[in-house]
Amino acid sequence: MDASDKERSGQERCDKERSGQEKILSVALTGTPGTGKTTVSRLLEKRGHHVLFLTEFIKENNISSERDEERDCLVVDMDALEDAVSDHIRSLEKSIPAGNGNEGKACQEQTVSEKDSVLIIESHMAHYLCDHAIVFRTHPSVLEKRLSERGYSPEKVRENAMAEALDIILCEAYDWCGSVLEVDNTERDPEDSADAVEEILSALLRLREKGLLPETSPADGADDCESAGRDGGNVVSVPDEGAEIYTDDNDACASGHETILEKDETLRKYLPGSIDWSSLAD
């Protein structure tokens, strides 16, 4: 075996060792319809990030769902969806190369780029599937205008604006995720929002590298739902064109989520509660 064969064999061994061991950080990009999730996610995808658009994923993988005619929405089998997403993540982990500039380095010295270390899951229900969530926010009055321009019915406009005013998705994310950050997109343009997401992702990866990143699993959230008398098995959902926010427990923002995040200089400015909409008040 010549030197090049040995190097190739060694690299294959490193890739094999890394396969299944290099854990991708799955981060939900969630929020009320109209807050900019899809637009910003498309930009992040163009920048080279791994992005899973959950509505498309459900359709492409024929995830079991039923139509709720009364509520005009779909009831998605979350157990099946979680299994499918987990399979997708495992497949992605195995496909990620060791990265440029790693040739000749020992396996333990090889690194993976930040963009290959994260999977962004985009959906207004993505927080049910991730340990970490970035919640996009928009002032309700601005959100109403956006949704009206999209052609939403007056009922759907009011429903989603009310959900945003009551912090429904933010509270759900608190209930299910180990770390929750929020980005105010009321006046940000999409490029700036994408920059903010990248800043958050970099900070989360730094914390994970230090072993400081708080994590809880969706299974833990399901157990909490059951103990609270709620059904954690299914989530009511439709595409963002007519999304219906579902929650039986609006007390999800209860305390108990104190984390290392508030000590991080970068993440501190994205902690929930830091958004100031006073200048937009009627």
Coordinates of C-alpha atoms in Angstrom, one line a residue:
M1 CA 0.0 0.0 0.0
D2 CA 1.5 3.3 -1.1
A3 CA 1.3 6.6 0.8
S4 CA -1.7 7.8 -1.0
D5 CA -3.6 4.6 -0.4
K6 CA -2.7 4.8 3.3
E7 CA -3.9 8.4 3.5
R8 CA -7.1 7.5 1.8
S9 CA -7.6 4.4 4.0
G10 CA -7.0 6.5 7.1
Q11 CA -9.5 9.2 6.0
E12 CA -12.1 6.5 5.3
R13 CA -11.5 5.2 8.8
C14 CA -11.9 8.7 10.3
D15 CA -15.1 9.2 8.3
K16 CA -16.4 5.9 9.6
E17 CA -15.5 6.8 13.2
R18 CA -17.2 10.1 12.8
S19 CA -20.3 8.6 11.3
G20 CA -23.0 8.4 13.9
Q21 CA -20.9 10.2 16.4
E22 CA -20.9 13.7 15.0
K23 CA -24.2 15.0 16.4
I24 CA -25.9 17.6 14.4
L25 CA -27.5 20.4 16.4
S26 CA -31.1 20.6 15.3
V27 CA -32.5 24.1 15.8
A28 CA -36.2 25.1 15.2
L29 CA -36.8 28.3 13.2
T30 CA -40.4 28.9 14.3
G31 CA -43.0 31.6 14.8
T32 CA -46.4 32.8 13.9
P33 CA -47.3 32.8 10.1
G34 CA -46.0 36.0 8.5
T35 CA -43.0 36.5 10.8
G36 CA -40.5 35.7 8.0
K37 CA -39.5 32.1 8.7
T38 CA -39.7 30.7 5.1
T39 CA -38.1 33.8 3.5
V40 CA -35.1 33.8 5.9
S41 CA -34.8 30.0 5.7
R42 CA -34.4 30.2 2.0
L43 CA -31.7 32.8 2.4
L44 CA -29.9 30.6 4.9
E45 CA -30.1 27.7 2.6
K46 CA -28.5 29.8 -0.2
R47 CA -25.7 30.6 2.3
G48 CA -25.0 26.9 2.6
H49 CA -26.9 25.9 5.7
H50 CA -28.8 22.6 6.0
V51 CA -32.5 23.6 6.1
L52 CA -35.5 21.2 6.5
F53 CA -38.8 22.8 5.4
L54 CA -41.2 20.8 7.5
T55 CA -44.3 21.3 5.5
E56 CA -42.6 20.1 2.3
F57 CA -41.0 17.2 4.3
I58 CA -44.3 16.0 5.5
K59 CA -45.7 15.9 2.0
E60 CA -42.6 14.3 0.4
N61 CA -42.5 11.6 3.0
N62 CA -46.3 11.0 3.1
I63 CA -46.4 11.5 6.9
S64 CA -49.7 10.4 8.2
S65 CA -52.2 13.1 8.7
E66 CA -56.0 13.6 8.8
R67 CA -58.1 16.5 7.8
D68 CA -60.1 18.3 10.6
E69 CA -62.8 19.9 8.5
E70 CA -64.3 21.7 11.5
R71 CA -61.1 23.5 12.3
D72 CA -59.9 23.6 8.6
C73 CA -56.5 22.1 9.4
L74 CA -54.5 18.9 9.4
V75 CA -53.8 16.7 12.4
V76 CA -50.2 15.4 11.9
D77 CA -49.0 12.2 13.5
M78 CA -46.1 13.7 15.5
D79 CA -44.7 10.3 16.4
A80 CA -44.3 9.4 12.7
L81 CA -42.9 12.8 12.0
E82 CA -40.4 12.7 14.8
D83 CA -39.2 9.3 13.5
A84 CA -38.9 10.6 10.0
V85 CA -36.9 13.7 11.1
S86 CA -34.6 11.6 13.2
D87 CA -33.9 9.3 10.3
H88 CA -33.2 12.4 8.1
I89 CA -30.8 13.7 10.8
R90 CA -28.9 10.4 11.0
S91 CA -28.6 10.3 7.3
L92 CA -27.3 13.8 7.2
E93 CA -24.7 13.1 9.9
K94 CA -23.4 10.2 7.9
S95 CA -23.1 12.2 4.8
I96 CA -21.1 15.2 6.2
P97 CA -17.5 15.1 5.1
A98 CA -14.7 15.7 7.5
G99 CA -14.2 19.1 5.9
N100 CA -11.5 21.0 4.0
G101 CA -8.0 21.3 5.5
N102 CA -8.4 18.1 7.6
E103 CA -6.3 15.8 5.4
G104 CA -3.4 14.3 7.2
K105 CA -4.8 15.2 10.6
A106 CA -5.6 12.7 13.3
C107 CA -9.2 11.8 13.6
Q108 CA -9.6 13.6 16.9
E109 CA -8.2 16.8 15.3
Q110 CA -10.6 16.9 12.4
T111 CA -13.3 19.5 12.5
V112 CA -16.7 20.0 10.9
S113 CA -17.8 23.5 9.6
E114 CA -20.4 25.4 11.5
K115 CA -22.8 25.1 8.6
D116 CA -22.4 21.3 8.5
S117 CA -22.9 21.1 12.3
V118 CA -26.5 22.5 12.3
L119 CA -29.8 21.5 10.8
I120 CA -32.4 24.3 10.8
I121 CA -35.9 23.0 10.9
E122 CA -38.4 25.6 9.5
S123 CA -42.1 25.5 10.5
H124 CA -44.5 27.0 13.0
M125 CA -44.4 23.6 14.7
A126 CA -40.7 22.9 14.4
H127 CA -40.2 23.6 18.1
Y128 CA -41.9 20.3 18.9
L129 CA -39.0 18.5 17.3
C130 CA -35.9 20.3 18.5
D131 CA -34.1 20.9 21.7
H132 CA -33.4 24.5 20.7
A133 CA -35.6 27.1 19.1
I134 CA -35.3 30.5 17.5
V135 CA -38.7 32.2 17.5
F136 CA -39.4 34.9 14.9
R137 CA -41.5 37.7 16.2
T138 CA -43.4 40.6 14.6
H139 CA -45.6 43.3 16.1
P140 CA -49.2 42.2 15.8
S141 CA -50.3 45.3 13.9
V142 CA -47.5 44.8 11.3
L143 CA -48.3 41.1 11.2
E144 CA -52.0 41.9 10.4
K145 CA -50.9 44.0 7.4
R146 CA -48.6 41.3 6.1
L147 CA -51.2 38.6 6.4
S148 CA -53.9 40.8 4.8
E149 CA -51.6 41.4 1.9
R150 CA -51.1 37.7 1.5
G151 CA -54.9 37.3 1.1
Y152 CA -55.6 35.7 4.5
S153 CA -59.3 35.8 5.5
P154 CA -60.1 38.4 8.2
E155 CA -60.7 35.6 10.6
K156 CA -57.2 34.1 10.0
V157 CA -55.6 37.5 10.2
R158 CA -57.2 38.1 13.6
E159 CA -56.4 34.6 14.9
N160 CA -52.7 34.8 14.0
A161 CA -52.3 38.4 15.2
M162 CA -53.9 37.4 18.5
A163 CA -51.6 34.3 18.7
E164 CA -48.6 36.7 18.3
A165 CA -49.9 39.1 20.8
L166 CA -50.3 36.3 23.4
D167 CA -46.8 34.9 22.7
I168 CA -48.4 31.5 21.9
I169 CA -45.5 30.0 19.9
L170 CA -42.9 31.5 22.2
C171 CA -44.7 29.9 25.2
E172 CA -44.9 26.5 23.4
A173 CA -41.2 26.7 22.6
Y174 CA -40.5 27.3 26.3
D175 CA -42.5 24.2 27.2
W176 CA -40.7 22.0 24.8
C177 CA -37.1 23.3 24.3
G178 CA -34.0 23.5 26.4
S179 CA -33.0 26.9 25.0
V180 CA -35.2 29.5 23.4
L181 CA -34.2 32.8 21.6
E182 CA -36.3 35.3 19.7
V183 CA -35.6 37.6 16.8
D184 CA -37.7 40.7 16.2
N185 CA -38.5 40.9 12.5
T186 CA -40.9 43.8 12.7
E187 CA -38.5 46.2 11.0
R188 CA -35.5 43.9 10.1
D189 CA -35.0 43.0 6.4
P190 CA -34.5 39.3 5.6
E191 CA -30.7 39.6 5.2
D192 CA -30.4 41.1 8.7
S193 CA -32.6 38.4 10.1
A194 CA -30.5 35.7 8.5
D195 CA -27.4 37.4 10.0
A196 CA -29.1 37.3 13.4
V197 CA -29.9 33.6 13.0
E198 CA -26.2 32.8 12.1
E199 CA -25.0 34.8 15.1
I200 CA -27.3 32.7 17.4
L201 CA -26.2 29.4 15.8
S202 CA -22.5 30.3 16.3
A203 CA -23.1 31.1 19.9
L204 CA -25.1 27.9 20.5
L205 CA -22.3 25.8 18.9
R206 CA -19.7 27.5 21.2
L207 CA -21.8 26.6 24.2
R208 CA -22.1 23.0 23.0
E209 CA -18.4 22.7 22.5
K210 CA -17.9 23.8 26.1
G211 CA -20.6 21.3 27.3
L212 CA -22.8 24.1 28.5
L213 CA -25.8 23.9 26.1
P214 CA -29.0 23.0 27.9
E215 CA -30.9 20.2 26.2
T216 CA -34.3 18.5 26.6
S217 CA -35.9 16.1 24.2
P218 CA -39.4 16.3 22.6
A219 CA -40.1 13.1 24.6
D220 CA -39.7 15.1 27.8
G221 CA -42.1 17.7 26.5
A222 CA -44.6 15.0 25.6
D223 CA -44.4 13.6 29.2
D224 CA -45.0 17.2 30.5
C225 CA -48.0 17.4 28.3
E226 CA -49.4 14.2 29.6
S227 CA -48.8 15.2 33.2
A228 CA -50.7 18.4 32.5
G229 CA -53.6 16.5 31.0
R230 CA -52.7 17.4 27.4
D231 CA -52.2 15.1 24.5
G232 CA -48.7 15.3 23.2
G233 CA -49.1 12.8 20.4
N234 CA -50.6 15.0 17.7
V235 CA -50.2 18.6 16.7
V236 CA -52.8 20.5 14.7
S237 CA -51.1 22.0 11.7
V238 CA -51.6 23.3 8.2
P239 CA -49.2 25.1 5.9
D240 CA -48.5 28.7 6.8
E241 CA -51.0 30.0 4.2
G242 CA -53.7 29.1 6.7
A243 CA -51.9 28.0 9.8
E244 CA -53.9 27.4 13.0
I245 CA -52.0 27.7 16.3
Y246 CA -53.0 25.0 18.7
T247 CA -52.4 25.0 22.4
D248 CA -54.4 23.9 25.5
D249 CA -52.0 25.4 27.9
N250 CA -51.0 29.1 27.7
D251 CA -49.1 28.9 30.9
A252 CA -46.1 27.3 29.1
C253 CA -44.0 30.4 29.8
A254 CA -43.7 29.4 33.5
S255 CA -40.3 29.7 35.1
G256 CA -37.8 26.9 35.3
H257 CA -35.9 27.6 32.1
E258 CA -33.0 29.4 33.7
T259 CA -29.9 28.6 31.6
I260 CA -26.4 29.6 30.8
L261 CA -27.8 31.6 27.8
E262 CA -28.3 34.8 29.9
K263 CA -24.5 34.7 30.7
D264 CA -23.6 34.7 27.0
E265 CA -22.9 38.2 25.6
T266 CA -24.2 37.3 22.2
L267 CA -27.3 35.4 23.2
R268 CA -28.3 37.8 25.9
K269 CA -29.7 40.3 23.4
Y270 CA -31.9 37.6 21.9
L271 CA -33.4 36.3 25.1
P272 CA -37.2 36.5 25.3
G273 CA -38.4 39.7 26.9
S274 CA -35.7 41.8 25.3
I275 CA -38.0 43.1 22.4
D276 CA -39.3 46.6 22.9
W277 CA -42.4 47.4 20.8
S278 CA -43.4 50.5 22.9
S279 CA -42.6 52.8 20.0
L280 CA -45.2 51.0 17.9
A281 CA -48.0 51.1 20.5
D282 CA -51.2 52.6 19.4

